[in-house]
Amino acid sequence: MLTLYHAAPSRSSRILTLIDEMGIGDKVTIKRVTIPRRDGTGARDPSNPHPEGKVPCLDHDGTLISETGAIMLYLLELFPSDLAPKIGDPKRGEFLTWMYWYGSVMEPVIVFAALEMEHPGLASTFRDHAAAISRIHAALEYGPWLLGDHYSAADLLVYSPYAWFAEMLPDDPLITDWVARCAARPAHLRTKSLDAA
């Protein structure tokens, strides 16, 4: 049995979108929980098994998986989909790179930029938001999606902060058009509607 712990709207909304994109909504139970919010509202939900009380958290028969990228990869391996290149596909390495780069580099540099945090140690370790933008731009020069002609879970993950923090969206037509394409996908629109309800 698969149970996703979700707070609307939050980082776990990306997992709802992935579940919808994959057509596996009948295989995953969604349990809504509360989380502490940046504005001081909300609270840690005692029914949420995430060790830090965050979302997303996926429970698969007692095994907990947390972190968005890990949950995405886990579901894509359990239920193979065209949202991820298969093992042996030349695009697989590129796909995995985007999935890990997001949590290791992109999200931190966006948070640092939003909080106006600068330090030589941060720049030498993570680079900066401008470097992240350059990397995304370079990929989109080869097609409408990060892997070229095919939308993948990497697009869903990497574009997501720009859906929440529009002020962080660069003035770059390749990137703004890509974000608009991702945000216009029916699964994203359905998740947004469910979260609003």
mmCIF file with all atom_site columns, C-alpha atoms in Angstrom:
data_model
loop_
_atom_site.group_PDB
_atom_site.id
_atom_site.type_symbol
_atom_site.label_atom_id
_atom_site.label_alt_id
_atom_site.label_comp_id
_atom_site.label_asym_id
_atom_site.label_entity_id
_atom_site.label_seq_id
_atom_site.pdbx_PDB_ins_code
_atom_site.Cartn_x
_atom_site.Cartn_y
_atom_site.Cartn_z
_atom_site.occupancy
_atom_site.B_iso_or_equiv
_atom_site.pdbx_formal_charge
_atom_site.auth_seq_id
_atom_site.auth_comp_id
_atom_site.auth_asym_id
_atom_site.auth_atom_id
_atom_site.pdbx_PDB_model_num
ATOM 1   C CA . MET A 1 1   ? 0.000   0.000  0.000   1.00 0.00 ? 1   MET A CA 1
ATOM 2   C CA . LEU A 1 2   ? 1.267   3.451  -0.941  1.00 0.00 ? 2   LEU A CA 1
ATOM 3   C CA . THR A 1 3   ? 0.299   6.520  1.083   1.00 0.00 ? 3   THR A CA 1
ATOM 4   C CA . LEU A 1 4   ? 1.436   10.028 0.212   1.00 0.00 ? 4   LEU A CA 1
ATOM 5   C CA . TYR A 1 5   ? 1.366   12.594 3.020   1.00 0.00 ? 5   TYR A CA 1
ATOM 6   C CA . HIS A 1 6   ? 0.459   15.903 1.411   1.00 0.00 ? 6   HIS A CA 1
ATOM 7   C CA . ALA A 1 7   ? -0.140  19.477 2.531   1.00 0.00 ? 7   ALA A CA 1
ATOM 8   C CA . ALA A 1 8   ? -1.834  21.782 0.053   1.00 0.00 ? 8   ALA A CA 1
ATOM 9   C CA . PRO A 1 9   ? -0.165  23.709 -1.516  1.00 0.00 ? 9   PRO A CA 1
ATOM 10  C CA . SER A 1 10  ? 3.419   22.720 -0.855  1.00 0.00 ? 10  SER A CA 1
ATOM 11  C CA . ARG A 1 11  ? 6.396   20.844 -2.254  1.00 0.00 ? 11  ARG A CA 1
ATOM 12  C CA . SER A 1 12  ? 4.261   17.708 -2.130  1.00 0.00 ? 12  SER A CA 1
ATOM 13  C CA . SER A 1 13  ? 2.001   19.213 -4.807  1.00 0.00 ? 13  SER A CA 1
ATOM 14  C CA . ARG A 1 14  ? 4.672   18.182 -7.304  1.00 0.00 ? 14  ARG A CA 1
ATOM 15  C CA . ILE A 1 15  ? 4.141   14.566 -6.286  1.00 0.00 ? 15  ILE A CA 1
ATOM 16  C CA . LEU A 1 16  ? 0.380   14.893 -6.821  1.00 0.00 ? 16  LEU A CA 1
ATOM 17  C CA . THR A 1 17  ? 1.124   16.220 -10.297 1.00 0.00 ? 17  THR A CA 1
ATOM 18  C CA . LEU A 1 18  ? 3.507   13.343 -11.004 1.00 0.00 ? 18  LEU A CA 1
ATOM 19  C CA . ILE A 1 19  ? 0.936   10.784 -9.821  1.00 0.00 ? 19  ILE A CA 1
ATOM 20  C CA . ASP A 1 20  ? -1.610  12.387 -12.150 1.00 0.00 ? 20  ASP A CA 1
ATOM 21  C CA . GLU A 1 21  ? 0.854   12.520 -15.074 1.00 0.00 ? 21  GLU A CA 1
ATOM 22  C CA . MET A 1 22  ? 1.644   8.822  -14.551 1.00 0.00 ? 22  MET A CA 1
ATOM 23  C CA . GLY A 1 23  ? -2.020  7.812  -14.281 1.00 0.00 ? 23  GLY A CA 1
ATOM 24  C CA . ILE A 1 24  ? -1.486  6.006  -10.958 1.00 0.00 ? 24  ILE A CA 1
ATOM 25  C CA . GLY A 1 25  ? -3.988  7.898  -8.806  1.00 0.00 ? 25  GLY A CA 1
ATOM 26  C CA . ASP A 1 26  ? -5.771  4.622  -8.028  1.00 0.00 ? 26  ASP A CA 1
ATOM 27  C CA . LYS A 1 27  ? -2.560  3.138  -6.608  1.00 0.00 ? 27  LYS A CA 1
ATOM 28  C CA . VAL A 1 28  ? -1.677  5.884  -4.096  1.00 0.00 ? 28  VAL A CA 1
ATOM 29  C CA . THR A 1 29  ? -3.756  7.017  -1.117  1.00 0.00 ? 29  THR A CA 1
ATOM 30  C CA . ILE A 1 30  ? -3.419  10.731 -0.400  1.00 0.00 ? 30  ILE A CA 1
ATOM 31  C CA . LYS A 1 31  ? -3.442  11.688 3.275   1.00 0.00 ? 31  LYS A CA 1
ATOM 32  C CA . ARG A 1 32  ? -3.722  15.400 3.912   1.00 0.00 ? 32  ARG A CA 1
ATOM 33  C CA . VAL A 1 33  ? -1.679  16.753 6.791   1.00 0.00 ? 33  VAL A CA 1
ATOM 34  C CA . THR A 1 34  ? -0.754  20.132 8.165   1.00 0.00 ? 34  THR A CA 1
ATOM 35  C CA . ILE A 1 35  ? 2.752   21.576 8.237   1.00 0.00 ? 35  ILE A CA 1
ATOM 36  C CA . PRO A 1 36  ? 4.265   24.713 9.762   1.00 0.00 ? 36  PRO A CA 1
ATOM 37  C CA . ARG A 1 37  ? 4.157   27.529 7.199   1.00 0.00 ? 37  ARG A CA 1
ATOM 38  C CA . ARG A 1 38  ? 6.620   30.381 6.667   1.00 0.00 ? 38  ARG A CA 1
ATOM 39  C CA . ASP A 1 39  ? 3.983   32.899 7.729   1.00 0.00 ? 39  ASP A CA 1
ATOM 40  C CA . GLY A 1 40  ? 3.653   31.208 11.140  1.00 0.00 ? 40  GLY A CA 1
ATOM 41  C CA . THR A 1 41  ? 0.390   29.409 10.393  1.00 0.00 ? 41  THR A CA 1
ATOM 42  C CA . GLY A 1 42  ? -0.043  25.662 10.461  1.00 0.00 ? 42  GLY A CA 1
ATOM 43  C CA . ALA A 1 43  ? 1.578   23.151 12.750  1.00 0.00 ? 43  ALA A CA 1
ATOM 44  C CA . ARG A 1 44  ? 3.348   19.849 12.682  1.00 0.00 ? 44  ARG A CA 1
ATOM 45  C CA . ASP A 1 45  ? 0.801   17.074 12.208  1.00 0.00 ? 45  ASP A CA 1
ATOM 46  C CA . PRO A 1 46  ? 1.314   14.124 14.582  1.00 0.00 ? 46  PRO A CA 1
ATOM 47  C CA . SER A 1 47  ? -0.109  11.757 11.938  1.00 0.00 ? 47  SER A CA 1
ATOM 48  C CA . ASN A 1 48  ? 2.680   12.673 9.495   1.00 0.00 ? 48  ASN A CA 1
ATOM 49  C CA . PRO A 1 49  ? 5.499   10.104 9.789   1.00 0.00 ? 49  PRO A CA 1
ATOM 50  C CA . HIS A 1 50  ? 8.127   12.330 8.110   1.00 0.00 ? 50  HIS A CA 1
ATOM 51  C CA . PRO A 1 51  ? 11.014  12.589 10.621  1.00 0.00 ? 51  PRO A CA 1
ATOM 52  C CA . GLU A 1 52  ? 10.912  16.406 10.417  1.00 0.00 ? 52  GLU A CA 1
ATOM 53  C CA . GLY A 1 53  ? 7.147   16.774 10.001  1.00 0.00 ? 53  GLY A CA 1
ATOM 54  C CA . LYS A 1 54  ? 7.558   17.949 6.406   1.00 0.00 ? 54  LYS A CA 1
ATOM 55  C CA . VAL A 1 55  ? 6.001   16.921 3.122   1.00 0.00 ? 55  VAL A CA 1
ATOM 56  C CA . PRO A 1 56  ? 6.176   15.078 0.872   1.00 0.00 ? 56  PRO A CA 1
ATOM 57  C CA . CYS A 1 57  ? 6.479   11.752 2.591   1.00 0.00 ? 57  CYS A CA 1
ATOM 58  C CA . LEU A 1 58  ? 5.600   8.440  0.944   1.00 0.00 ? 58  LEU A CA 1
ATOM 59  C CA . ASP A 1 59  ? 4.861   5.335  3.004   1.00 0.00 ? 59  ASP A CA 1
ATOM 60  C CA . HIS A 1 60  ? 5.160   2.082  1.058   1.00 0.00 ? 60  HIS A CA 1
ATOM 61  C CA . ASP A 1 61  ? 4.091   -0.741 3.352   1.00 0.00 ? 61  ASP A CA 1
ATOM 62  C CA . GLY A 1 62  ? 5.977   0.786  6.278   1.00 0.00 ? 62  GLY A CA 1
ATOM 63  C CA . THR A 1 63  ? 9.021   1.976  4.346   1.00 0.00 ? 63  THR A CA 1
ATOM 64  C CA . LEU A 1 64  ? 9.242   5.792  4.389   1.00 0.00 ? 64  LEU A CA 1
ATOM 65  C CA . ILE A 1 65  ? 10.610  7.742  1.468   1.00 0.00 ? 65  ILE A CA 1
ATOM 66  C CA . SER A 1 66  ? 11.056  11.501 1.818   1.00 0.00 ? 66  SER A CA 1
ATOM 67  C CA . GLU A 1 67  ? 12.497  14.242 -0.380  1.00 0.00 ? 67  GLU A CA 1
ATOM 68  C CA . THR A 1 68  ? 10.720  15.088 -3.613  1.00 0.00 ? 68  THR A CA 1
ATOM 69  C CA . GLY A 1 69  ? 13.372  13.797 -6.008  1.00 0.00 ? 69  GLY A CA 1
ATOM 70  C CA . ALA A 1 70  ? 13.660  10.484 -4.144  1.00 0.00 ? 70  ALA A CA 1
ATOM 71  C CA . ILE A 1 71  ? 9.880   9.993  -4.137  1.00 0.00 ? 71  ILE A CA 1
ATOM 72  C CA . MET A 1 72  ? 9.670   10.821 -7.834  1.00 0.00 ? 72  MET A CA 1
ATOM 73  C CA . LEU A 1 73  ? 12.400  8.331  -8.721  1.00 0.00 ? 73  LEU A CA 1
ATOM 74  C CA . TYR A 1 74  ? 10.836  5.697  -6.445  1.00 0.00 ? 74  TYR A CA 1
ATOM 75  C CA . LEU A 1 75  ? 7.428   6.005  -8.108  1.00 0.00 ? 75  LEU A CA 1
ATOM 76  C CA . LEU A 1 76  ? 8.958   6.066  -11.587 1.00 0.00 ? 76  LEU A CA 1
ATOM 77  C CA . GLU A 1 77  ? 10.797  2.826  -10.819 1.00 0.00 ? 77  GLU A CA 1
ATOM 78  C CA . LEU A 1 78  ? 7.712   1.167  -9.283  1.00 0.00 ? 78  LEU A CA 1
ATOM 79  C CA . PHE A 1 79  ? 5.516   2.218  -12.208 1.00 0.00 ? 79  PHE A CA 1
ATOM 80  C CA . PRO A 1 80  ? 7.723   2.713  -15.286 1.00 0.00 ? 80  PRO A CA 1
ATOM 81  C CA . SER A 1 81  ? 6.531   5.647  -17.339 1.00 0.00 ? 81  SER A CA 1
ATOM 82  C CA . ASP A 1 82  ? 7.575   7.739  -20.304 1.00 0.00 ? 82  ASP A CA 1
ATOM 83  C CA . LEU A 1 83  ? 8.278   10.506 -17.767 1.00 0.00 ? 83  LEU A CA 1
ATOM 84  C CA . ALA A 1 84  ? 11.721  8.974  -17.160 1.00 0.00 ? 84  ALA A CA 1
ATOM 85  C CA . PRO A 1 85  ? 14.184  7.395  -19.592 1.00 0.00 ? 85  PRO A CA 1
ATOM 86  C CA . LYS A 1 86  ? 14.586  3.686  -18.945 1.00 0.00 ? 86  LYS A CA 1
ATOM 87  C CA . ILE A 1 87  ? 17.847  2.168  -17.667 1.00 0.00 ? 87  ILE A CA 1
ATOM 88  C CA . GLY A 1 88  ? 20.116  1.824  -20.680 1.00 0.00 ? 88  GLY A CA 1
ATOM 89  C CA . ASP A 1 89  ? 18.594  4.804  -22.499 1.00 0.00 ? 89  ASP A CA 1
ATOM 90  C CA . PRO A 1 90  ? 21.336  7.349  -23.350 1.00 0.00 ? 90  PRO A CA 1
ATOM 91  C CA . LYS A 1 91  ? 19.158  10.100 -21.798 1.00 0.00 ? 91  LYS A CA 1
ATOM 92  C CA . ARG A 1 92  ? 18.990  8.300  -18.427 1.00 0.00 ? 92  ARG A CA 1
ATOM 93  C CA . GLY A 1 93  ? 22.189  9.859  -17.074 1.00 0.00 ? 93  GLY A CA 1
ATOM 94  C CA . GLU A 1 94  ? 21.089  13.337 -18.104 1.00 0.00 ? 94  GLU A CA 1
ATOM 95  C CA . PHE A 1 95  ? 17.699  12.756 -16.468 1.00 0.00 ? 95  PHE A CA 1
ATOM 96  C CA . LEU A 1 96  ? 19.258  11.579 -13.185 1.00 0.00 ? 96  LEU A CA 1
ATOM 97  C CA . THR A 1 97  ? 21.626  14.544 -13.225 1.00 0.00 ? 97  THR A CA 1
ATOM 98  C CA . TRP A 1 98  ? 18.697  16.991 -13.385 1.00 0.00 ? 98  TRP A CA 1
ATOM 99  C CA . MET A 1 99  ? 16.828  15.128 -10.630 1.00 0.00 ? 99  MET A CA 1
ATOM 100 C CA . TYR A 1 100 ? 19.776  15.295 -8.222  1.00 0.00 ? 100 TYR A CA 1
ATOM 101 C CA . TRP A 1 101 ? 20.990  18.741 -9.325  1.00 0.00 ? 101 TRP A CA 1
ATOM 102 C CA . TYR A 1 102 ? 17.636  20.226 -8.385  1.00 0.00 ? 102 TYR A CA 1
ATOM 103 C CA . GLY A 1 103 ? 17.837  19.394 -4.665  1.00 0.00 ? 103 GLY A CA 1
ATOM 104 C CA . SER A 1 104 ? 21.603  19.714 -4.381  1.00 0.00 ? 104 SER A CA 1
ATOM 105 C CA . VAL A 1 105 ? 22.083  23.001 -6.239  1.00 0.00 ? 105 VAL A CA 1
ATOM 106 C CA . MET A 1 106 ? 19.033  24.684 -7.719  1.00 0.00 ? 106 MET A CA 1
ATOM 107 C CA . GLU A 1 107 ? 16.717  24.849 -4.726  1.00 0.00 ? 107 GLU A CA 1
ATOM 108 C CA . PRO A 1 108 ? 19.495  26.044 -2.386  1.00 0.00 ? 108 PRO A CA 1
ATOM 109 C CA . VAL A 1 109 ? 20.620  28.836 -4.745  1.00 0.00 ? 109 VAL A CA 1
ATOM 110 C CA . ILE A 1 110 ? 17.041  30.016 -5.233  1.00 0.00 ? 110 ILE A CA 1
ATOM 111 C CA . VAL A 1 111 ? 16.519  30.106 -1.459  1.00 0.00 ? 111 VAL A CA 1
ATOM 112 C CA . PHE A 1 112 ? 19.818  31.971 -0.986  1.00 0.00 ? 112 PHE A CA 1
ATOM 113 C CA . ALA A 1 113 ? 18.817  34.502 -3.657  1.00 0.00 ? 113 ALA A CA 1
ATOM 114 C CA . ALA A 1 114 ? 15.324  34.972 -2.190  1.00 0.00 ? 114 ALA A CA 1
ATOM 115 C CA . LEU A 1 115 ? 16.823  35.563 1.262   1.00 0.00 ? 115 LEU A CA 1
ATOM 116 C CA . GLU A 1 116 ? 19.547  37.792 -0.211  1.00 0.00 ? 116 GLU A CA 1
ATOM 117 C CA . MET A 1 117 ? 22.231  35.560 1.285   1.00 0.00 ? 117 MET A CA 1
ATOM 118 C CA . GLU A 1 118 ? 25.695  35.929 -0.182  1.00 0.00 ? 118 GLU A CA 1
ATOM 119 C CA . HIS A 1 119 ? 28.923  34.379 0.987   1.00 0.00 ? 119 HIS A CA 1
ATOM 120 C CA . PRO A 1 120 ? 32.027  33.205 -0.903  1.00 0.00 ? 120 PRO A CA 1
ATOM 121 C CA . GLY A 1 121 ? 31.578  29.730 0.600   1.00 0.00 ? 121 GLY A CA 1
ATOM 122 C CA . LEU A 1 122 ? 28.047  29.465 -0.755  1.00 0.00 ? 122 LEU A CA 1
ATOM 123 C CA . ALA A 1 123 ? 29.108  30.698 -4.192  1.00 0.00 ? 123 ALA A CA 1
ATOM 124 C CA . SER A 1 124 ? 32.046  28.298 -4.440  1.00 0.00 ? 124 SER A CA 1
ATOM 125 C CA . THR A 1 125 ? 29.955  25.337 -3.264  1.00 0.00 ? 125 THR A CA 1
ATOM 126 C CA . PHE A 1 126 ? 26.633  25.920 -5.030  1.00 0.00 ? 126 PHE A CA 1
ATOM 127 C CA . ARG A 1 127 ? 27.388  28.756 -7.498  1.00 0.00 ? 127 ARG A CA 1
ATOM 128 C CA . ASP A 1 128 ? 24.444  31.154 -7.729  1.00 0.00 ? 128 ASP A CA 1
ATOM 129 C CA . HIS A 1 129 ? 21.024  31.599 -9.265  1.00 0.00 ? 129 HIS A CA 1
ATOM 130 C CA . ALA A 1 130 ? 22.547  33.115 -12.407 1.00 0.00 ? 130 ALA A CA 1
ATOM 131 C CA . ALA A 1 131 ? 24.616  29.963 -12.945 1.00 0.00 ? 131 ALA A CA 1
ATOM 132 C CA . ALA A 1 132 ? 21.496  27.810 -12.461 1.00 0.00 ? 132 ALA A CA 1
ATOM 133 C CA . ILE A 1 133 ? 19.626  29.922 -15.006 1.00 0.00 ? 133 ILE A CA 1
ATOM 134 C CA . SER A 1 134 ? 22.501  29.524 -17.476 1.00 0.00 ? 134 SER A CA 1
ATOM 135 C CA . ARG A 1 135 ? 22.417  25.763 -17.096 1.00 0.00 ? 135 ARG A CA 1
ATOM 136 C CA . ILE A 1 136 ? 18.660  25.577 -17.705 1.00 0.00 ? 136 ILE A CA 1
ATOM 137 C CA . HIS A 1 137 ? 18.950  27.968 -20.666 1.00 0.00 ? 137 HIS A CA 1
ATOM 138 C CA . ALA A 1 138 ? 21.698  25.834 -22.230 1.00 0.00 ? 138 ALA A CA 1
ATOM 139 C CA . ALA A 1 139 ? 19.514  22.720 -22.027 1.00 0.00 ? 139 ALA A CA 1
ATOM 140 C CA . LEU A 1 140 ? 16.482  24.482 -23.519 1.00 0.00 ? 140 LEU A CA 1
ATOM 141 C CA . GLU A 1 141 ? 18.496  25.583 -26.553 1.00 0.00 ? 141 GLU A CA 1
ATOM 142 C CA . TYR A 1 142 ? 18.174  21.967 -27.764 1.00 0.00 ? 142 TYR A CA 1
ATOM 143 C CA . GLY A 1 143 ? 14.432  21.567 -27.417 1.00 0.00 ? 143 GLY A CA 1
ATOM 144 C CA . PRO A 1 144 ? 11.304  22.624 -25.569 1.00 0.00 ? 144 PRO A CA 1
ATOM 145 C CA . TRP A 1 145 ? 12.098  20.397 -22.565 1.00 0.00 ? 145 TRP A CA 1
ATOM 146 C CA . LEU A 1 146 ? 15.199  19.740 -20.453 1.00 0.00 ? 146 LEU A CA 1
ATOM 147 C CA . LEU A 1 147 ? 15.826  16.419 -22.221 1.00 0.00 ? 147 LEU A CA 1
ATOM 148 C CA . GLY A 1 148 ? 15.090  17.818 -25.674 1.00 0.00 ? 148 GLY A CA 1
ATOM 149 C CA . ASP A 1 149 ? 11.807  16.923 -27.367 1.00 0.00 ? 149 ASP A CA 1
ATOM 150 C CA . HIS A 1 150 ? 10.249  14.964 -24.517 1.00 0.00 ? 150 HIS A CA 1
ATOM 151 C CA . TYR A 1 151 ? 8.657   16.242 -21.290 1.00 0.00 ? 151 TYR A CA 1
ATOM 152 C CA . SER A 1 152 ? 9.920   14.364 -18.236 1.00 0.00 ? 152 SER A CA 1
ATOM 153 C CA . ALA A 1 153 ? 9.705   14.360 -14.459 1.00 0.00 ? 153 ALA A CA 1
ATOM 154 C CA . ALA A 1 154 ? 12.888  16.468 -14.545 1.00 0.00 ? 154 ALA A CA 1
ATOM 155 C CA . ASP A 1 155 ? 10.879  19.315 -16.104 1.00 0.00 ? 155 ASP A CA 1
ATOM 156 C CA . LEU A 1 156 ? 8.189   18.923 -13.439 1.00 0.00 ? 156 LEU A CA 1
ATOM 157 C CA . LEU A 1 157 ? 10.764  19.133 -10.656 1.00 0.00 ? 157 LEU A CA 1
ATOM 158 C CA . VAL A 1 158 ? 13.112  21.812 -11.994 1.00 0.00 ? 158 VAL A CA 1
ATOM 159 C CA . TYR A 1 159 ? 10.467  24.294 -13.148 1.00 0.00 ? 159 TYR A CA 1
ATOM 160 C CA . SER A 1 160 ? 8.486   24.098 -9.885  1.00 0.00 ? 160 SER A CA 1
ATOM 161 C CA . PRO A 1 161 ? 10.133  26.906 -7.882  1.00 0.00 ? 161 PRO A CA 1
ATOM 162 C CA . TYR A 1 162 ? 9.282   29.354 -10.652 1.00 0.00 ? 162 TYR A CA 1
ATOM 163 C CA . ALA A 1 163 ? 5.630   28.361 -10.280 1.00 0.00 ? 163 ALA A CA 1
ATOM 164 C CA . TRP A 1 164 ? 5.801   29.399 -6.588  1.00 0.00 ? 164 TRP A CA 1
ATOM 165 C CA . PHE A 1 165 ? 8.237   32.300 -6.761  1.00 0.00 ? 165 PHE A CA 1
ATOM 166 C CA . ALA A 1 166 ? 7.368   34.172 -9.939  1.00 0.00 ? 166 ALA A CA 1
ATOM 167 C CA . GLU A 1 167 ? 9.672   36.985 -8.809  1.00 0.00 ? 167 GLU A CA 1
ATOM 168 C CA . MET A 1 168 ? 12.612  34.577 -9.224  1.00 0.00 ? 168 MET A CA 1
ATOM 169 C CA . LEU A 1 169 ? 11.721  33.814 -12.852 1.00 0.00 ? 169 LEU A CA 1
ATOM 170 C CA . PRO A 1 170 ? 14.469  35.223 -15.062 1.00 0.00 ? 170 PRO A CA 1
ATOM 171 C CA . ASP A 1 171 ? 13.774  37.526 -17.977 1.00 0.00 ? 171 ASP A CA 1
ATOM 172 C CA . ASP A 1 172 ? 14.774  34.837 -20.459 1.00 0.00 ? 172 ASP A CA 1
ATOM 173 C CA . PRO A 1 173 ? 12.248  33.840 -23.149 1.00 0.00 ? 173 PRO A CA 1
ATOM 174 C CA . LEU A 1 174 ? 13.525  30.253 -23.372 1.00 0.00 ? 174 LEU A CA 1
ATOM 175 C CA . ILE A 1 175 ? 12.936  29.778 -19.648 1.00 0.00 ? 175 ILE A CA 1
ATOM 176 C CA . THR A 1 176 ? 9.696   31.764 -19.321 1.00 0.00 ? 176 THR A CA 1
ATOM 177 C CA . ASP A 1 177 ? 8.179   29.863 -22.265 1.00 0.00 ? 177 ASP A CA 1
ATOM 178 C CA . TRP A 1 178 ? 9.295   26.528 -20.735 1.00 0.00 ? 178 TRP A CA 1
ATOM 179 C CA . VAL A 1 179 ? 7.768   27.469 -17.374 1.00 0.00 ? 179 VAL A CA 1
ATOM 180 C CA . ALA A 1 180 ? 4.521   28.437 -19.129 1.00 0.00 ? 180 ALA A CA 1
ATOM 181 C CA . ARG A 1 181 ? 4.443   25.082 -20.974 1.00 0.00 ? 181 ARG A CA 1
ATOM 182 C CA . CYS A 1 182 ? 4.984   23.176 -17.723 1.00 0.00 ? 182 CYS A CA 1
ATOM 183 C CA . ALA A 1 183 ? 2.354   25.206 -15.865 1.00 0.00 ? 183 ALA A CA 1
ATOM 184 C CA . ALA A 1 184 ? -0.185  24.673 -18.667 1.00 0.00 ? 184 ALA A CA 1
ATOM 185 C CA . ARG A 1 185 ? -0.028  20.884 -18.481 1.00 0.00 ? 185 ARG A CA 1
ATOM 186 C CA . PRO A 1 186 ? -3.426  19.430 -17.509 1.00 0.00 ? 186 PRO A CA 1
ATOM 187 C CA . ALA A 1 187 ? -1.995  17.471 -14.550 1.00 0.00 ? 187 ALA A CA 1
ATOM 188 C CA . HIS A 1 188 ? -0.505  20.652 -13.078 1.00 0.00 ? 188 HIS A CA 1
ATOM 189 C CA . LEU A 1 189 ? -3.795  22.501 -13.536 1.00 0.00 ? 189 LEU A CA 1
ATOM 190 C CA . ARG A 1 190 ? -5.721  19.696 -11.840 1.00 0.00 ? 190 ARG A CA 1
ATOM 191 C CA . THR A 1 191 ? -3.306  19.674 -8.887  1.00 0.00 ? 191 THR A CA 1
ATOM 192 C CA . LYS A 1 192 ? -3.573  23.445 -8.566  1.00 0.00 ? 192 LYS A CA 1
ATOM 193 C CA . SER A 1 193 ? -7.368  23.159 -8.533  1.00 0.00 ? 193 SER A CA 1
ATOM 194 C CA . LEU A 1 194 ? -7.338  20.354 -5.933  1.00 0.00 ? 194 LEU A CA 1
ATOM 195 C CA . ASP A 1 195 ? -4.930  22.301 -3.726  1.00 0.00 ? 195 ASP A CA 1
ATOM 196 C CA . ALA A 1 196 ? -7.097  25.414 -3.948  1.00 0.00 ? 196 ALA A CA 1
ATOM 197 C CA . ALA A 1 197 ? -10.135 23.405 -2.815  1.00 0.00 ? 197 ALA A CA 1
#
